[in-house]
Amino acid sequence: ARLLGWTMRRRHALGPEEVRSIVVSKYVGIGSLVQAMPMLAALKRSYPDATLTLLTSSDCATFARRLGQVDRVLVVRRSGIFGTAFSSLGAVFKLWGARPQLFIDIEVYSLYASIMSVLSCARNRYGFYRRSTWLKSGALTHLLYFNSHQPVSEIYLEMARLAGAKTDGESPQLDAPPVGEVEALGAAGLQEGQYLVVNVNASDLMKERRWPLEKFGRLITMLAADGHRVVLTGTASEAPYVAGVLGHIEEAQRGNVTDLSGKLDLEGFLSVLRGARCVITNDSGPMHLAFRLGARVVTLFGPGDPVHYGYDHERFTVVRKPVYCSPCVYETSRPPCGGDNICMQQIEVQEVYDAAQVYVGEVVGSA
């Protein structure tokens, strides 16, 4: 790419009328896609005549397809090294057909993402760097410093500005069907605003973000004892882990707890978040989804940085213990604790319960 860039003397200045195809690549993390929604909206507003394509993995494809900010979703399937290589090759051919003028890679640490950026043959290729530009310089035509002390959504918006977009428009929100229109939620007897959602999970990218199950169990016991209906959520692969919390809930209160992990499709999951009186969650994808759906959220932070990942808003509360090594995400190649996440373990049940009371209050319908 460096050699071709030097020999071809390619022109990189483009007027808005010349931009007919834009590709944004983000392969991992639904939460990151949620944070990228304002950036995608800004690109779409600034280049209304361009086709905006999102290049992503099969893990994020279902959610990506419901984003109103994109025109097309191009999927790389994760199915072993050979399957992924074959799918990537197919995606490259489709990228050549799209002939993007702008290719914006918002992955930070993925060498694979950088390679796909180069293979797209886009005239302008944008991406992030952290400490050194050596690896990506030349492979990408425009580099932006990834400042991990800034909110992720603002970092993505800065990338949009670098690509010539105007970012002064409204921030988009997610939407989902009302609880009453989702069969699985109706069958569970859920009604809008009359239950709490508790998410005990965090993705495999960093399981140290999980608050201990026994503490979640004590919290749920306290909330259920107050008369609140508590709903547990998670994917099918997370269902066994979610089931583990039930053993930490007092038996007398289990009747107020409904485990919907592995039982909802994406629309159902979004609906249950949207209709909740409050969502209590680890720092994870559901946190981002719940906020964009307009829910009131209590989030437990440890390895992650609440300034970087959180939201400064009246309906978003962070519970965190500022231990010496927190935050460590994006700062180390492995957690300093070696998996013994004391930053999460030191968060007390009463602290989380008190934070939830600000949003929860008395039981709906109580005297």
mmCIF file of C-alpha atoms in Angstrom:
data_model
loop_
_atom_site.group_PDB
_atom_site.id
_atom_site.type_symbol
_atom_site.label_atom_id
_atom_site.label_comp_id
_atom_site.label_asym_id
_atom_site.label_seq_id
_atom_site.Cartn_x
_atom_site.Cartn_y
_atom_site.Cartn_z
ATOM 1 C CA ALA A 1 0.000 0.000 0.000
ATOM 2 C CA ARG A 2 2.858 2.375 0.768
ATOM 3 C CA LEU A 3 4.538 1.630 -2.553
ATOM 4 C CA LEU A 4 1.331 2.066 -4.557
ATOM 5 C CA GLY A 5 0.479 5.246 -2.689
ATOM 6 C CA TRP A 6 3.880 6.664 -3.591
ATOM 7 C CA THR A 7 3.775 5.647 -7.260
ATOM 8 C CA MET A 8 0.142 6.514 -8.024
ATOM 9 C CA ARG A 9 0.173 9.924 -6.313
ATOM 10 C CA ARG A 10 -3.486 9.410 -5.569
ATOM 11 C CA ARG A 11 -5.598 12.490 -4.855
ATOM 12 C CA HIS A 12 -7.215 12.301 -1.400
ATOM 13 C CA ALA A 13 -9.168 15.547 -1.347
ATOM 14 C CA LEU A 14 -12.829 14.786 -2.103
ATOM 15 C CA GLY A 15 -15.848 17.048 -2.327
ATOM 16 C CA PRO A 16 -19.171 15.876 -0.836
ATOM 17 C CA GLU A 17 -20.594 15.402 -4.338
ATOM 18 C CA GLU A 18 -17.819 12.904 -5.158
ATOM 19 C CA VAL A 19 -18.599 10.601 -2.239
ATOM 20 C CA ARG A 20 -20.979 7.912 -3.449
ATOM 21 C CA SER A 21 -19.962 4.966 -1.283
ATOM 22 C CA ILE A 22 -18.864 4.862 2.379
ATOM 23 C CA VAL A 23 -17.882 1.760 4.338
ATOM 24 C CA VAL A 24 -17.580 1.650 8.120
ATOM 25 C CA SER A 25 -16.028 -1.473 9.623
ATOM 26 C CA LYS A 26 -16.664 -2.719 13.161
ATOM 27 C CA TYR A 27 -16.442 -6.456 13.729
ATOM 28 C CA VAL A 28 -16.716 -6.991 17.493
ATOM 29 C CA GLY A 29 -18.939 -5.512 20.187
ATOM 30 C CA ILE A 30 -22.614 -4.589 19.927
ATOM 31 C CA GLY A 31 -21.966 -1.952 22.585
ATOM 32 C CA SER A 32 -19.427 -0.316 20.288
ATOM 33 C CA LEU A 33 -21.973 -0.273 17.465
ATOM 34 C CA VAL A 34 -24.420 1.452 19.796
ATOM 35 C CA GLN A 35 -21.756 4.040 20.616
ATOM 36 C CA ALA A 36 -21.136 4.489 16.882
ATOM 37 C CA MET A 37 -24.755 5.371 16.105
ATOM 38 C CA PRO A 38 -24.210 9.166 16.327
ATOM 39 C CA MET A 39 -21.207 8.845 13.991
ATOM 40 C CA LEU A 40 -23.180 6.783 11.471
ATOM 41 C CA ALA A 41 -26.025 9.300 11.588
ATOM 42 C CA ALA A 42 -23.595 12.184 11.017
ATOM 43 C CA LEU A 43 -22.096 10.447 7.978
ATOM 44 C CA LYS A 44 -25.548 9.759 6.554
ATOM 45 C CA ARG A 45 -26.644 13.375 7.052
ATOM 46 C CA SER A 46 -23.464 14.789 5.555
ATOM 47 C CA TYR A 47 -23.392 12.465 2.545
ATOM 48 C CA PRO A 48 -27.093 11.820 1.836
ATOM 49 C CA ASP A 49 -26.454 10.578 -1.708
ATOM 50 C CA ALA A 50 -23.829 8.026 -0.642
ATOM 51 C CA THR A 51 -24.547 4.390 0.152
ATOM 52 C CA LEU A 52 -23.437 3.725 3.729
ATOM 53 C CA THR A 53 -22.283 0.126 4.246
ATOM 54 C CA LEU A 54 -21.458 -1.416 7.609
ATOM 55 C CA LEU A 55 -18.863 -4.197 7.449
ATOM 56 C CA THR A 56 -19.198 -6.416 10.508
ATOM 57 C CA SER A 57 -18.989 -9.985 11.787
ATOM 58 C CA SER A 58 -21.765 -12.539 12.040
ATOM 59 C CA ASP A 59 -21.824 -11.929 15.821
ATOM 60 C CA CYS A 60 -23.127 -8.379 15.317
ATOM 61 C CA ALA A 61 -25.017 -8.825 12.047
ATOM 62 C CA THR A 62 -28.544 -9.176 13.468
ATOM 63 C CA PHE A 63 -28.253 -5.974 15.467
ATOM 64 C CA ALA A 64 -26.462 -4.144 12.632
ATOM 65 C CA ARG A 65 -29.335 -4.847 10.230
ATOM 66 C CA ARG A 66 -31.809 -2.971 12.400
ATOM 67 C CA LEU A 67 -29.704 0.204 12.550
ATOM 68 C CA GLY A 68 -31.557 2.899 10.672
ATOM 69 C CA GLN A 69 -28.363 4.792 9.934
ATOM 70 C CA VAL A 70 -26.958 2.253 7.430
ATOM 71 C CA ASP A 71 -28.116 1.250 3.961
ATOM 72 C CA ARG A 72 -26.336 -2.076 3.684
ATOM 73 C CA VAL A 73 -24.731 -4.621 6.013
ATOM 74 C CA LEU A 74 -21.815 -6.686 4.728
ATOM 75 C CA VAL A 75 -21.043 -9.699 6.930
ATOM 76 C CA VAL A 76 -17.849 -11.653 7.538
ATOM 77 C CA ARG A 77 -18.763 -14.997 9.077
ATOM 78 C CA ARG A 78 -16.687 -16.278 11.967
ATOM 79 C CA SER A 79 -16.490 -20.018 11.337
ATOM 80 C CA GLY A 80 -12.943 -21.195 11.964
ATOM 81 C CA ILE A 81 -9.799 -19.955 10.279
ATOM 82 C CA PHE A 82 -10.592 -21.309 6.806
ATOM 83 C CA GLY A 83 -14.277 -20.365 6.891
ATOM 84 C CA THR A 84 -13.449 -16.872 8.075
ATOM 85 C CA ALA A 85 -10.733 -16.507 5.408
ATOM 86 C CA PHE A 86 -13.150 -17.607 2.665
ATOM 87 C CA SER A 87 -15.876 -15.258 3.936
ATOM 88 C CA SER A 88 -13.349 -12.405 4.154
ATOM 89 C CA LEU A 89 -12.312 -12.989 0.548
ATOM 90 C CA GLY A 90 -15.947 -12.789 -0.519
ATOM 91 C CA ALA A 91 -16.327 -9.546 1.418
ATOM 92 C CA VAL A 92 -13.278 -8.097 -0.355
ATOM 93 C CA PHE A 93 -14.822 -8.796 -3.761
ATOM 94 C CA LYS A 94 -18.028 -7.088 -2.644
ATOM 95 C CA LEU A 95 -16.015 -4.116 -1.388
ATOM 96 C CA TRP A 96 -14.380 -3.821 -4.801
ATOM 97 C CA GLY A 97 -17.850 -3.772 -6.335
ATOM 98 C CA ALA A 98 -18.930 -1.029 -3.926
ATOM 99 C CA ARG A 99 -15.884 1.122 -4.818
ATOM 100 C CA PRO A 100 -15.923 3.143 -1.587
ATOM 101 C CA GLN A 101 -14.441 6.612 -1.597
ATOM 102 C CA LEU A 102 -14.299 6.517 2.216
ATOM 103 C CA PHE A 103 -13.444 3.435 4.292
ATOM 104 C CA ILE A 104 -13.619 4.099 8.033
ATOM 105 C CA ASP A 105 -12.197 1.426 10.333
ATOM 106 C CA ILE A 106 -13.263 1.998 13.948
ATOM 107 C CA GLU A 107 -11.559 -1.073 15.349
ATOM 108 C CA VAL A 108 -8.529 -0.104 17.417
ATOM 109 C CA TYR A 109 -6.459 -3.218 18.066
ATOM 110 C CA SER A 110 -7.353 -5.497 15.167
ATOM 111 C CA LEU A 111 -4.676 -6.154 12.565
ATOM 112 C CA TYR A 112 -7.324 -8.054 10.582
ATOM 113 C CA ALA A 113 -9.404 -4.870 10.374
ATOM 114 C CA SER A 114 -6.420 -2.910 9.056
ATOM 115 C CA ILE A 115 -5.760 -5.536 6.377
ATOM 116 C CA MET A 116 -9.405 -5.411 5.255
ATOM 117 C CA SER A 117 -9.136 -1.622 5.055
ATOM 118 C CA VAL A 118 -6.187 -1.882 2.657
ATOM 119 C CA LEU A 119 -7.789 -4.628 0.568
ATOM 120 C CA SER A 120 -10.896 -2.495 0.080
ATOM 121 C CA CYS A 121 -8.796 -0.293 -2.263
ATOM 122 C CA ALA A 122 -10.744 2.725 -1.035
ATOM 123 C CA ARG A 123 -9.183 6.051 -1.968
ATOM 124 C CA ASN A 124 -9.399 7.366 1.610
ATOM 125 C CA ARG A 125 -8.898 4.890 4.458
ATOM 126 C CA TYR A 126 -9.430 6.140 8.017
ATOM 127 C CA GLY A 127 -8.428 4.428 11.236
ATOM 128 C CA PHE A 128 -7.226 4.828 14.808
ATOM 129 C CA TYR A 129 -3.810 4.513 16.379
ATOM 130 C CA ARG A 130 -2.856 4.391 20.048
ATOM 131 C CA ARG A 131 0.865 4.752 20.728
ATOM 132 C CA SER A 132 2.573 4.380 17.355
ATOM 133 C CA THR A 133 1.558 5.136 13.776
ATOM 134 C CA TRP A 134 4.256 2.943 12.244
ATOM 135 C CA LEU A 135 2.151 -0.143 11.508
ATOM 136 C CA LYS A 136 -0.829 1.695 10.017
ATOM 137 C CA SER A 137 0.947 4.614 8.365
ATOM 138 C CA GLY A 138 0.660 4.155 4.610
ATOM 139 C CA ALA A 139 -1.781 1.276 4.965
ATOM 140 C CA LEU A 140 -4.322 3.900 6.030
ATOM 141 C CA THR A 141 -4.385 7.348 4.514
ATOM 142 C CA HIS A 142 -5.819 9.182 7.545
ATOM 143 C CA LEU A 143 -4.970 8.349 11.151
ATOM 144 C CA LEU A 144 -6.683 9.634 14.287
ATOM 145 C CA TYR A 145 -5.313 9.315 17.811
ATOM 146 C CA PHE A 146 -7.593 7.097 19.929
ATOM 147 C CA ASN A 147 -7.825 9.041 23.174
ATOM 148 C CA SER A 148 -9.041 6.515 25.740
ATOM 149 C CA HIS A 149 -9.720 9.342 28.202
ATOM 150 C CA GLN A 150 -12.553 10.645 26.015
ATOM 151 C CA PRO A 151 -16.064 9.127 25.689
ATOM 152 C CA VAL A 152 -16.178 6.502 22.946
ATOM 153 C CA SER A 153 -19.104 8.150 21.173
ATOM 154 C CA GLU A 154 -17.167 11.424 21.009
ATOM 155 C CA ILE A 155 -14.090 9.610 19.646
ATOM 156 C CA TYR A 156 -16.209 8.141 16.874
ATOM 157 C CA LEU A 157 -17.714 11.543 16.146
ATOM 158 C CA GLU A 158 -14.204 12.978 15.855
ATOM 159 C CA MET A 159 -13.522 10.334 13.214
ATOM 160 C CA ALA A 160 -16.630 11.481 11.348
ATOM 161 C CA ARG A 161 -15.343 15.069 11.469
ATOM 162 C CA LEU A 162 -12.012 13.920 10.088
ATOM 163 C CA ALA A 163 -13.960 12.357 7.221
ATOM 164 C CA GLY A 164 -15.654 15.683 6.490
ATOM 165 C CA ALA A 165 -18.976 15.080 8.229
ATOM 166 C CA LYS A 166 -20.938 17.654 10.206
ATOM 167 C CA THR A 167 -21.749 16.317 13.667
ATOM 168 C CA ASP A 168 -24.151 18.909 15.089
ATOM 169 C CA GLY A 169 -27.335 16.880 14.520
ATOM 170 C CA GLU A 170 -29.491 15.056 17.040
ATOM 171 C CA SER A 171 -28.233 11.852 18.609
ATOM 172 C CA PRO A 172 -30.278 8.851 17.387
ATOM 173 C CA GLN A 173 -32.133 6.528 19.735
ATOM 174 C CA LEU A 174 -33.009 2.882 19.446
ATOM 175 C CA ASP A 175 -36.589 1.692 19.378
ATOM 176 C CA ALA A 176 -38.300 -1.584 20.167
ATOM 177 C CA PRO A 177 -41.864 -2.942 20.223
ATOM 178 C CA PRO A 178 -43.886 -2.423 23.425
ATOM 179 C CA VAL A 179 -43.694 -5.293 25.880
ATOM 180 C CA GLY A 180 -47.327 -6.203 25.252
ATOM 181 C CA GLU A 181 -46.621 -6.877 21.567
ATOM 182 C CA VAL A 182 -43.925 -9.479 22.230
ATOM 183 C CA GLU A 183 -45.432 -12.943 22.721
ATOM 184 C CA ALA A 184 -42.655 -14.278 24.979
ATOM 185 C CA LEU A 185 -42.913 -11.279 27.294
ATOM 186 C CA GLY A 186 -46.683 -11.453 27.419
ATOM 187 C CA ALA A 187 -46.476 -15.148 28.239
ATOM 188 C CA ALA A 188 -44.155 -14.261 31.134
ATOM 189 C CA GLY A 189 -46.786 -11.851 32.444
ATOM 190 C CA LEU A 190 -44.631 -8.746 32.076
ATOM 191 C CA GLN A 191 -46.143 -5.279 31.890
ATOM 192 C CA GLU A 192 -44.466 -1.999 30.930
ATOM 193 C CA GLY A 193 -42.674 -0.335 33.825
ATOM 194 C CA GLN A 194 -43.591 -3.011 36.369
ATOM 195 C CA TYR A 195 -40.399 -5.052 36.493
ATOM 196 C CA LEU A 196 -36.653 -4.618 36.840
ATOM 197 C CA VAL A 197 -34.030 -6.128 34.540
ATOM 198 C CA VAL A 198 -30.807 -7.519 35.968
ATOM 199 C CA ASN A 199 -27.958 -8.465 33.621
ATOM 200 C CA VAL A 200 -25.276 -10.530 35.385
ATOM 201 C CA ASN A 201 -23.218 -11.039 32.209
ATOM 202 C CA ALA A 202 -20.292 -9.420 30.459
ATOM 203 C CA SER A 203 -18.864 -10.552 27.151
ATOM 204 C CA ASP A 204 -15.951 -12.947 26.756
ATOM 205 C CA LEU A 205 -13.781 -9.974 25.724
ATOM 206 C CA MET A 206 -13.263 -9.310 29.436
ATOM 207 C CA LYS A 207 -15.109 -11.438 31.970
ATOM 208 C CA GLU A 208 -13.437 -9.470 34.775
ATOM 209 C CA ARG A 209 -16.261 -6.951 34.302
ATOM 210 C CA ARG A 210 -18.646 -9.339 36.062
ATOM 211 C CA TRP A 211 -19.850 -8.567 39.575
ATOM 212 C CA PRO A 212 -19.845 -11.774 41.695
ATOM 213 C CA LEU A 213 -22.950 -13.921 41.340
ATOM 214 C CA GLU A 214 -23.422 -14.217 45.077
ATOM 215 C CA LYS A 215 -23.671 -10.424 45.346
ATOM 216 C CA PHE A 216 -26.146 -10.280 42.491
ATOM 217 C CA GLY A 217 -28.130 -12.963 44.321
ATOM 218 C CA ARG A 218 -28.279 -10.916 47.522
ATOM 219 C CA LEU A 219 -29.268 -7.791 45.562
ATOM 220 C CA ILE A 220 -32.065 -9.626 43.746
ATOM 221 C CA THR A 221 -33.270 -11.060 47.058
ATOM 222 C CA MET A 222 -33.537 -7.552 48.503
ATOM 223 C CA LEU A 223 -35.359 -6.195 45.449
ATOM 224 C CA ALA A 224 -37.740 -9.157 45.296
ATOM 225 C CA ALA A 225 -38.443 -8.825 49.029
ATOM 226 C CA ASP A 226 -39.569 -5.258 48.320
ATOM 227 C CA GLY A 227 -42.159 -6.724 45.961
ATOM 228 C CA HIS A 228 -40.373 -6.006 42.676
ATOM 229 C CA ARG A 229 -40.567 -8.400 39.749
ATOM 230 C CA VAL A 230 -36.990 -9.120 38.617
ATOM 231 C CA VAL A 231 -36.183 -10.357 35.106
ATOM 232 C CA LEU A 232 -32.851 -12.029 34.288
ATOM 233 C CA THR A 233 -31.556 -11.759 30.730
ATOM 234 C CA GLY A 234 -28.796 -13.246 28.609
ATOM 235 C CA THR A 235 -28.097 -15.105 25.396
ATOM 236 C CA ALA A 236 -28.481 -18.864 24.971
ATOM 237 C CA SER A 237 -24.744 -19.339 25.558
ATOM 238 C CA GLU A 238 -24.963 -17.238 28.739
ATOM 239 C CA ALA A 239 -28.011 -19.069 30.130
ATOM 240 C CA PRO A 240 -26.019 -21.589 32.226
ATOM 241 C CA TYR A 241 -24.097 -18.754 33.886
ATOM 242 C CA VAL A 242 -27.311 -16.803 34.515
ATOM 243 C CA ALA A 243 -28.896 -19.894 36.083
ATOM 244 C CA GLY A 244 -26.053 -19.896 38.585
ATOM 245 C CA VAL A 245 -27.410 -16.776 40.264
ATOM 246 C CA LEU A 246 -30.641 -18.535 41.241
ATOM 247 C CA GLY A 247 -28.827 -20.552 43.890
ATOM 248 C CA HIS A 248 -27.838 -17.302 45.602
ATOM 249 C CA ILE A 249 -31.408 -15.981 45.802
ATOM 250 C CA GLU A 250 -33.396 -16.771 48.937
ATOM 251 C CA GLU A 251 -35.972 -19.428 48.130
ATOM 252 C CA ALA A 252 -38.832 -17.352 49.501
ATOM 253 C CA GLN A 253 -38.126 -14.654 46.898
ATOM 254 C CA ARG A 254 -37.576 -16.805 43.807
ATOM 255 C CA GLY A 255 -41.223 -16.525 42.840
ATOM 256 C CA ASN A 256 -40.606 -12.888 41.955
ATOM 257 C CA VAL A 257 -37.708 -13.770 39.648
ATOM 258 C CA THR A 258 -38.140 -14.666 35.963
ATOM 259 C CA ASP A 259 -35.200 -16.063 34.004
ATOM 260 C CA LEU A 260 -35.562 -15.188 30.301
ATOM 261 C CA SER A 261 -31.943 -15.936 29.338
ATOM 262 C CA GLY A 262 -31.803 -17.788 26.039
ATOM 263 C CA LYS A 263 -35.541 -17.360 25.487
ATOM 264 C CA LEU A 264 -35.673 -14.054 23.593
ATOM 265 C CA ASP A 265 -34.705 -12.994 20.102
ATOM 266 C CA LEU A 266 -33.122 -9.586 19.581
ATOM 267 C CA GLU A 267 -36.442 -7.743 19.300
ATOM 268 C CA GLY A 268 -37.716 -9.373 22.475
ATOM 269 C CA PHE A 269 -34.522 -8.523 24.326
ATOM 270 C CA LEU A 270 -34.680 -4.879 23.246
ATOM 271 C CA SER A 271 -38.336 -4.722 24.264
ATOM 272 C CA VAL A 272 -37.682 -6.104 27.739
ATOM 273 C CA LEU A 273 -34.948 -3.503 28.243
ATOM 274 C CA ARG A 274 -37.122 -0.682 26.938
ATOM 275 C CA GLY A 275 -40.047 -1.553 29.190
ATOM 276 C CA ALA A 276 -38.063 -1.980 32.401
ATOM 277 C CA ARG A 277 -38.513 0.337 35.364
ATOM 278 C CA CYS A 278 -34.743 0.108 35.817
ATOM 279 C CA VAL A 279 -31.891 -1.926 34.309
ATOM 280 C CA ILE A 280 -29.086 -3.050 36.631
ATOM 281 C CA THR A 281 -26.098 -4.337 34.705
ATOM 282 C CA ASN A 282 -22.386 -4.873 34.496
ATOM 283 C CA ASP A 283 -20.444 -2.717 32.033
ATOM 284 C CA SER A 284 -21.480 -4.570 28.876
ATOM 285 C CA GLY A 285 -23.433 -4.403 25.620
ATOM 286 C CA PRO A 286 -26.852 -4.449 27.349
ATOM 287 C CA MET A 287 -25.801 -1.307 29.238
ATOM 288 C CA HIS A 288 -25.393 0.592 25.949
ATOM 289 C CA LEU A 289 -28.595 -0.846 24.500
ATOM 290 C CA ALA A 290 -30.635 0.029 27.573
ATOM 291 C CA PHE A 291 -29.447 3.622 27.570
ATOM 292 C CA ARG A 292 -30.174 4.135 23.864
ATOM 293 C CA LEU A 293 -33.639 2.674 24.430
ATOM 294 C CA GLY A 294 -34.338 5.353 27.036
ATOM 295 C CA ALA A 295 -34.191 3.088 30.094
ATOM 296 C CA ARG A 296 -32.908 4.141 33.492
ATOM 297 C CA VAL A 297 -29.649 2.327 34.102
ATOM 298 C CA VAL A 298 -27.480 1.436 37.093
ATOM 299 C CA THR A 299 -24.105 0.171 35.893
ATOM 300 C CA LEU A 300 -21.313 -1.504 37.824
ATOM 301 C CA PHE A 301 -17.883 -0.440 36.589
ATOM 302 C CA GLY A 302 -14.507 -1.962 37.443
ATOM 303 C CA PRO A 303 -11.948 -2.691 34.717
ATOM 304 C CA GLY A 304 -13.665 -0.233 32.380
ATOM 305 C CA ASP A 305 -13.540 3.538 32.545
ATOM 306 C CA PRO A 306 -16.960 5.149 33.169
ATOM 307 C CA VAL A 307 -15.782 8.344 31.468
ATOM 308 C CA HIS A 308 -14.783 6.361 28.382
ATOM 309 C CA TYR A 309 -17.714 3.944 28.220
ATOM 310 C CA GLY A 310 -20.449 5.540 30.286
ATOM 311 C CA TYR A 311 -22.965 8.309 29.785
ATOM 312 C CA ASP A 312 -23.216 11.624 31.597
ATOM 313 C CA HIS A 313 -26.972 11.654 32.018
ATOM 314 C CA GLU A 314 -29.578 11.907 34.772
ATOM 315 C CA ARG A 315 -30.903 8.419 34.021
ATOM 316 C CA PHE A 316 -27.496 6.740 34.127
ATOM 317 C CA THR A 317 -25.813 5.942 37.453
ATOM 318 C CA VAL A 318 -22.345 4.465 37.900
ATOM 319 C CA VAL A 319 -21.350 2.386 40.915
ATOM 320 C CA ARG A 320 -17.586 1.973 41.151
ATOM 321 C CA LYS A 321 -14.712 1.447 43.590
ATOM 322 C CA PRO A 322 -11.631 3.437 42.510
ATOM 323 C CA VAL A 323 -8.994 0.814 43.360
ATOM 324 C CA TYR A 324 -5.404 1.459 42.303
ATOM 325 C CA CYS A 325 -5.392 -0.589 39.079
ATOM 326 C CA SER A 326 -8.814 0.522 37.828
ATOM 327 C CA PRO A 327 -9.447 1.228 35.021
ATOM 328 C CA CYS A 328 -7.193 -1.153 33.134
ATOM 329 C CA VAL A 329 -9.130 -1.837 29.909
ATOM 330 C CA TYR A 330 -7.176 -0.612 26.876
ATOM 331 C CA GLU A 331 -4.191 0.156 29.101
ATOM 332 C CA THR A 332 -2.759 -3.354 29.537
ATOM 333 C CA SER A 333 -2.548 -6.508 27.438
ATOM 334 C CA ARG A 334 -3.904 -8.499 30.398
ATOM 335 C CA PRO A 335 -5.634 -7.408 33.623
ATOM 336 C CA PRO A 336 -3.108 -6.590 36.374
ATOM 337 C CA CYS A 337 -5.216 -8.664 38.779
ATOM 338 C CA GLY A 338 -4.824 -11.787 36.658
ATOM 339 C CA GLY A 339 -8.575 -12.319 36.799
ATOM 340 C CA ASP A 340 -9.069 -11.571 40.511
ATOM 341 C CA ASN A 341 -11.248 -8.532 39.840
ATOM 342 C CA ILE A 342 -11.057 -6.812 43.209
ATOM 343 C CA CYS A 343 -12.458 -3.646 41.595
ATOM 344 C CA MET A 344 -15.768 -5.471 41.157
ATOM 345 C CA GLN A 345 -15.611 -7.571 44.305
ATOM 346 C CA GLN A 346 -15.313 -4.474 46.497
ATOM 347 C CA ILE A 347 -18.619 -3.028 45.271
ATOM 348 C CA GLU A 348 -21.097 -3.609 48.084
ATOM 349 C CA VAL A 349 -24.650 -4.876 47.616
ATOM 350 C CA GLN A 350 -26.114 -2.011 49.654
ATOM 351 C CA GLU A 351 -24.446 0.532 47.346
ATOM 352 C CA VAL A 352 -26.102 -0.947 44.272
ATOM 353 C CA TYR A 353 -29.436 -1.315 46.052
ATOM 354 C CA ASP A 354 -29.349 2.346 47.142
ATOM 355 C CA ALA A 355 -28.455 3.489 43.602
ATOM 356 C CA ALA A 356 -31.391 1.529 42.179
ATOM 357 C CA GLN A 357 -33.824 3.081 44.672
ATOM 358 C CA VAL A 358 -33.379 6.476 42.986
ATOM 359 C CA TYR A 359 -35.038 5.028 39.878
ATOM 360 C CA VAL A 360 -37.157 2.270 41.367
ATOM 361 C CA GLY A 361 -38.898 3.857 44.330
ATOM 362 C CA GLU A 362 -41.988 2.116 45.547
ATOM 363 C CA VAL A 363 -43.446 -0.912 43.809
ATOM 364 C CA VAL A 364 -45.731 0.037 40.924
ATOM 365 C CA GLY A 365 -49.330 -0.285 41.990
ATOM 366 C CA SER A 366 -48.531 -0.434 45.717
ATOM 367 C CA ALA A 367 -50.553 1.601 48.185
#
